[in-house]
Coordinates of C-alpha atoms in Angstrom, one line a residue:
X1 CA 54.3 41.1 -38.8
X2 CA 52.2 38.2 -37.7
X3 CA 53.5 34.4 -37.7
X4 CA 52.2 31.5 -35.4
X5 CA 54.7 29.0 -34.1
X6 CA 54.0 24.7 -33.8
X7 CA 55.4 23.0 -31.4
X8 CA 55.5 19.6 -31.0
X9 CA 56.3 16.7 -29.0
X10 CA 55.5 13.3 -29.0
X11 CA 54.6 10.0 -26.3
X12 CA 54.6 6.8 -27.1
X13 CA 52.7 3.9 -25.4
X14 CA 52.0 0.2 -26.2
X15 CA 51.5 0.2 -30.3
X16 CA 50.3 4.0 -30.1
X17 CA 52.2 7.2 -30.8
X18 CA 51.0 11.0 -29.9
X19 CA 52.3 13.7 -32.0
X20 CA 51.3 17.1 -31.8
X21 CA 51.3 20.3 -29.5
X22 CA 50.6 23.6 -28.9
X23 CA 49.8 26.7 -31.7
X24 CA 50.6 29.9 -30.6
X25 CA 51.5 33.3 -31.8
X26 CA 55.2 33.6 -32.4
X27 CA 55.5 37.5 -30.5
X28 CA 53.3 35.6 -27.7
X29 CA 55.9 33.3 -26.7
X30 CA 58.0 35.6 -24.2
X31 CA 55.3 35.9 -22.7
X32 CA 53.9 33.0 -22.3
X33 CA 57.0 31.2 -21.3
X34 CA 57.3 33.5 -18.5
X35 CA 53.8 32.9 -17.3
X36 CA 54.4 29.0 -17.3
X37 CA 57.9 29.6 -15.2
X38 CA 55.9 31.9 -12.6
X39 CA 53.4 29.1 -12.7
X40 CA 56.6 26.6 -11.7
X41 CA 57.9 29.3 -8.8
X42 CA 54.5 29.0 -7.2
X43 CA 54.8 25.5 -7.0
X44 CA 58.1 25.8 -5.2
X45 CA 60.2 24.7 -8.3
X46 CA 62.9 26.4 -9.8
X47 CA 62.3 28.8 -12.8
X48 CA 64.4 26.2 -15.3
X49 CA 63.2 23.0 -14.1
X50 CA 62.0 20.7 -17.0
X51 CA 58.2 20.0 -16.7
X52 CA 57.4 16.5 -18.3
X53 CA 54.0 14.8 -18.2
X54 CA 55.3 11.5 -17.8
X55 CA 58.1 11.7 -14.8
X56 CA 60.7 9.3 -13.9
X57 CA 61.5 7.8 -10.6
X58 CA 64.5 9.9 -10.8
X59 CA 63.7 13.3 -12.6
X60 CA 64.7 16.6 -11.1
X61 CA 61.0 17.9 -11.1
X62 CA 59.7 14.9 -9.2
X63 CA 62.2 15.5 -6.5
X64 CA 61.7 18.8 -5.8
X65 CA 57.8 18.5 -6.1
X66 CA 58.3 15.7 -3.0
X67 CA 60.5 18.4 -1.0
X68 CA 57.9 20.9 -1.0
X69 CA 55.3 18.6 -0.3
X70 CA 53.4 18.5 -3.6
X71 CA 53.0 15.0 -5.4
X72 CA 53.2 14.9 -9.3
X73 CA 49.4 15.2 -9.8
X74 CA 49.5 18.4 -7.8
X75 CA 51.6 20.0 -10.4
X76 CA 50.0 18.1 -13.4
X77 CA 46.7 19.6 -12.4
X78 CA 48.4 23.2 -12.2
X79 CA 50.1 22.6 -15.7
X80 CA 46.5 21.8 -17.3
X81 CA 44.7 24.9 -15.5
X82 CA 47.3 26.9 -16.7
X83 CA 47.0 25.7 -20.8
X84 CA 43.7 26.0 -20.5
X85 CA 44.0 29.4 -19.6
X86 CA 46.2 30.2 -22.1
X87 CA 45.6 31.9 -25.7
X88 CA 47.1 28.9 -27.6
X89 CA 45.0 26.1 -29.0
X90 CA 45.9 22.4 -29.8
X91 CA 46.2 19.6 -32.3
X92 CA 47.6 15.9 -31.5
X93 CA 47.4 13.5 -33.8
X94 CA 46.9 9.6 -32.3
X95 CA 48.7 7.1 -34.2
X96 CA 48.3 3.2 -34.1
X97 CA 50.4 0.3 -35.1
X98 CA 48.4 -2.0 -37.6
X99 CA 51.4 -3.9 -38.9
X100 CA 52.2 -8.0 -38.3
X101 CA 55.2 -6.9 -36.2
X102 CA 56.6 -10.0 -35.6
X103 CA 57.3 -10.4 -39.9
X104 CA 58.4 -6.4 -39.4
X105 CA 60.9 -7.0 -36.8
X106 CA 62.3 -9.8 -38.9
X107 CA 63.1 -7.7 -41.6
X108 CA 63.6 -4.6 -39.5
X109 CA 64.8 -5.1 -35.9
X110 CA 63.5 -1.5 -34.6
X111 CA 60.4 -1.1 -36.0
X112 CA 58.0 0.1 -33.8
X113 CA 54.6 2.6 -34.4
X114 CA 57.4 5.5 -33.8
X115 CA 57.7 5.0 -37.7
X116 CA 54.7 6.8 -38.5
X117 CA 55.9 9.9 -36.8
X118 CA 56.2 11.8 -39.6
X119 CA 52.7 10.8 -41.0
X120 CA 51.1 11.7 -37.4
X121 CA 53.1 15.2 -37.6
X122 CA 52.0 16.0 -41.4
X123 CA 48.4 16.2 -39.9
X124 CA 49.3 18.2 -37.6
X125 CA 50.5 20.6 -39.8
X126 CA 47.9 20.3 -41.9
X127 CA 45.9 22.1 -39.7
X128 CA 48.6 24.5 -38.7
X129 CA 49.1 25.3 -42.5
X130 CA 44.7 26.0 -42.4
X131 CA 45.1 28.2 -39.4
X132 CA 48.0 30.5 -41.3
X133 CA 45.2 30.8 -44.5
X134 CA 42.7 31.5 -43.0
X135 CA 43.9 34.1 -40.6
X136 CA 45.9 35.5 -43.4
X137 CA 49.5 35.5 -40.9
X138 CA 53.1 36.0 -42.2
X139 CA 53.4 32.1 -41.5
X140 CA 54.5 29.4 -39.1
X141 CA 58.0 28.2 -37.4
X142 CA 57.5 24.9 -36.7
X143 CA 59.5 23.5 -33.7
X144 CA 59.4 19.8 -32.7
X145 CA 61.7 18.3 -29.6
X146 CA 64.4 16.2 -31.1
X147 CA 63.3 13.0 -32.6
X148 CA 65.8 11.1 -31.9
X149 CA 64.1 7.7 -31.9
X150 CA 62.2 7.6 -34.9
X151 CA 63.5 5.0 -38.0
X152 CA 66.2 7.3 -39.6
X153 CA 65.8 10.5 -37.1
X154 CA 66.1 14.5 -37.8
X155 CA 67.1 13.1 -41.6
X156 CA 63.4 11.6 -41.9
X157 CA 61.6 14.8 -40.6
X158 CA 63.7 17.0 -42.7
X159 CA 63.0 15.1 -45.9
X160 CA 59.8 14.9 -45.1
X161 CA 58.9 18.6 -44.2
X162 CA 61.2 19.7 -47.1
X163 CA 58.4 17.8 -49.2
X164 CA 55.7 19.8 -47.5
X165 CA 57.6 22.7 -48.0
X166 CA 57.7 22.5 -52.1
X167 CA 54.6 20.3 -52.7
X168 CA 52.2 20.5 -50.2
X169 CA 51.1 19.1 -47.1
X170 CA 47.6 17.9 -48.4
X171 CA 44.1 18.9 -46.9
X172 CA 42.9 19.5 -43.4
X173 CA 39.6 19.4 -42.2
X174 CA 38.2 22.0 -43.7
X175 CA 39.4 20.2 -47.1
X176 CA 39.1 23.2 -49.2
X177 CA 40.8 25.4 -47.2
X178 CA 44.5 25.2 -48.1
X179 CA 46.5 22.5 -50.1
X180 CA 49.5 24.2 -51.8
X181 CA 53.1 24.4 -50.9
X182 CA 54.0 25.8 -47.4
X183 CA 56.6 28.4 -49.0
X184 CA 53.7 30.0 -50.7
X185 CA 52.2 30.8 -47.1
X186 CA 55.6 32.0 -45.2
X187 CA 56.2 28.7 -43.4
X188 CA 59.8 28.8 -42.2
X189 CA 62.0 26.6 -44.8
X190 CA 62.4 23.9 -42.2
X191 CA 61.7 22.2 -39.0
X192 CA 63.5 23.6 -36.3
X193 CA 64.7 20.8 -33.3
X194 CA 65.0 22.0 -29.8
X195 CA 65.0 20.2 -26.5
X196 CA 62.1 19.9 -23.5
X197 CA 65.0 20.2 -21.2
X198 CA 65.8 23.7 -22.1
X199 CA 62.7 25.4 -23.9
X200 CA 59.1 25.7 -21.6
X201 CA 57.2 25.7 -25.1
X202 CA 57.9 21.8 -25.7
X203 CA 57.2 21.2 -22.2
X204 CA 53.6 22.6 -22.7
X205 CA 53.7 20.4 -26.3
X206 CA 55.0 17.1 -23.5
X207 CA 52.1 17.8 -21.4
X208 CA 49.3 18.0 -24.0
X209 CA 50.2 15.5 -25.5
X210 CA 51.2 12.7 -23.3
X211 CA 47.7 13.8 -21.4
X212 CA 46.5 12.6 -24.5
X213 CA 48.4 9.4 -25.2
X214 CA 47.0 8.7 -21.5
X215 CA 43.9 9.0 -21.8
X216 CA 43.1 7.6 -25.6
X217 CA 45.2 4.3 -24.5
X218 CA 43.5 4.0 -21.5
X219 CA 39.9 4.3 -23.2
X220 CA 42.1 1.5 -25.8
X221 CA 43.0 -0.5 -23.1
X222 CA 39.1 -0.9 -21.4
X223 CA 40.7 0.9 -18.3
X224 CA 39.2 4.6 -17.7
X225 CA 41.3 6.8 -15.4
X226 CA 38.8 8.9 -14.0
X227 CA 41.4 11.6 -13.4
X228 CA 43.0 11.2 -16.6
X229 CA 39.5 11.5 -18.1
X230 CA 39.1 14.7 -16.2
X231 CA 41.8 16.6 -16.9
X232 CA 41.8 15.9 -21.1
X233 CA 38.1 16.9 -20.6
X234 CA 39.6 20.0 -19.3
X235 CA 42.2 20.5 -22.1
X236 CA 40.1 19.1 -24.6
X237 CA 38.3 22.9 -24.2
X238 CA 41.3 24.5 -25.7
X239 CA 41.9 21.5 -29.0
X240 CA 41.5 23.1 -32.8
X241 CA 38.0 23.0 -33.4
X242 CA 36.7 24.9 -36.3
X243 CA 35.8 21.9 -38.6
X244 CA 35.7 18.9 -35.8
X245 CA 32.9 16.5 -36.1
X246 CA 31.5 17.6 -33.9
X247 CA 33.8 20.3 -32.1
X248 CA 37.4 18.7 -31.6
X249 CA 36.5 15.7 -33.0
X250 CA 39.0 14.9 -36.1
X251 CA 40.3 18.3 -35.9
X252 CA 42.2 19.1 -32.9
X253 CA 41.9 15.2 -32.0
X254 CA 43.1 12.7 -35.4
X255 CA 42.9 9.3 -34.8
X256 CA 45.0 7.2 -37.5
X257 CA 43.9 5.0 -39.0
X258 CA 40.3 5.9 -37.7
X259 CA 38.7 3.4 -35.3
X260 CA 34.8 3.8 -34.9
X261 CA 34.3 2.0 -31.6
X262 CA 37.5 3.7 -30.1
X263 CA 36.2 7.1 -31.5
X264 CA 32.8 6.1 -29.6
X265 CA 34.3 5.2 -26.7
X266 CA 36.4 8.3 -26.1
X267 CA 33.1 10.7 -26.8
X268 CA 31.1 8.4 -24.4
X269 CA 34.2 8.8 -21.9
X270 CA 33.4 12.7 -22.4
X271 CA 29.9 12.6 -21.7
X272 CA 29.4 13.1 -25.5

């Protein structure tokens, strides 16, 4: 039996969410996990240690990269080497706040671009849902780190996907490739929620896509990182990118809602 396996995170900056991850083969993920922990040991950190992107002042990993002498762009560097290398591909959907927040916040105190979670994740598994059609595998498990700060939590996702489940998740990018119900293609009945801190698969899923959420809101924000730009330029080598316009472009990479000059931007960041 074949079946892939989503998992996702999601990073949030300044009116822009990231949600996505990493696609992988489900009897691949032993494996791989234990690849990603030797990949930790030879940095001098221990086998369990959380890996994040984005590191606190006073995370575990940050600490013991300082006492063996490794800063965090050491490791980050490592971590993206190491994805690259992998056989998994990804998808990471880019989603921006276009509401009048201060009439939002009057009538909803929390509201914040974390609301469109679920519709950043539904084309994510849009494409997930192509890749199990067209490859003809026994399906997908789905696992995204808990999402705990989204407007109505695990209850949202789990209506949501349950919809996706029964009716369909729409149309990916290669629009006539599959738009029926998940059950009718083996996707597991629901989302699974697990926890960065514990599982190495989410860690990879933090890493590809707050390296995202970096570098599209510093292209955003008129303030290229040239090492940020270098490193997604890396990763973007391993993004979805059978029906991309070109390549990655609006397959492994969604912007939502679409903006041409950021779009342009981004490609020009690439060299494209």
């Amino acid at each position: 039996m074949s079946r892939l396996s989503l998992w996702i995170d999601e990073s949030e900056r300044k009116g822009l969410l990231a949600v996505g991850g990493v696609l992988a083969q489900w009897s691949e993920i032993p494996s791989i996990v234990e690849a990603w922990r030797d990949m930790k040991e030879k940095a001098d950190l221990a086998r369990d240690t959380e890996v994040k992107w984005n590191l606190s002042p006073d995370h575990p990993m940050r600490k013991q990269l300082e006492s063996s002498g490794l800063n965090t762009r050491d490791f980050a560097e490592k971590a993206v080497q190491f994805l690259v290398s992998s056989r998994m591909f990804f998808i990471v959907a880019v989603m921006f706040e276009q509401r009048k927040m201060s009439l939002w916040k009057s009538v909803w105190p929390k509201a914040s671009v974390r609301d469109f979670y679920c519709e950043g994740l539904k084309y994510v598994v849009q494409r997930a849902a192509e890749e199990v059609a067209e490859t003809r595998t026994d399906g997908c498990v789905v696992v995204c780190d808990t999402p705990d700060k989204i407007r109505r939590g695990h209850r949202a996702v789990h209506e949501a996907f349950a919809e996706w489940y029964e009716q369909g998740v729409g149309v990916g990018p290669g629009k006539q490739q599959y738009s029926s119900p998940l059950k009718d293609i083996g996707f597991h009945p629901t989302i699974l929620l697990g926890d960065a801190s514990f599982h190495d698969m989410l860690q990879m899923a933090d890493v590809v896509v707050g390296l995202t959420g970096d570098w599209v809101a510093s292209i955003k924000d008129g303030k290229s990182n040239p090492w940020v730009t270098q490193q997604f330029k890396a990763l973007s080598s391993t993004f979805r990118s059978k029906y991309g316009q070109p390549s990655f472009w609006g397959d492994g990479l969604v912007l939502w809602p679409w903006q041409k000059d950021l779009w342009e931007s981004l490609k020009a960041d690439l060299g494209e």
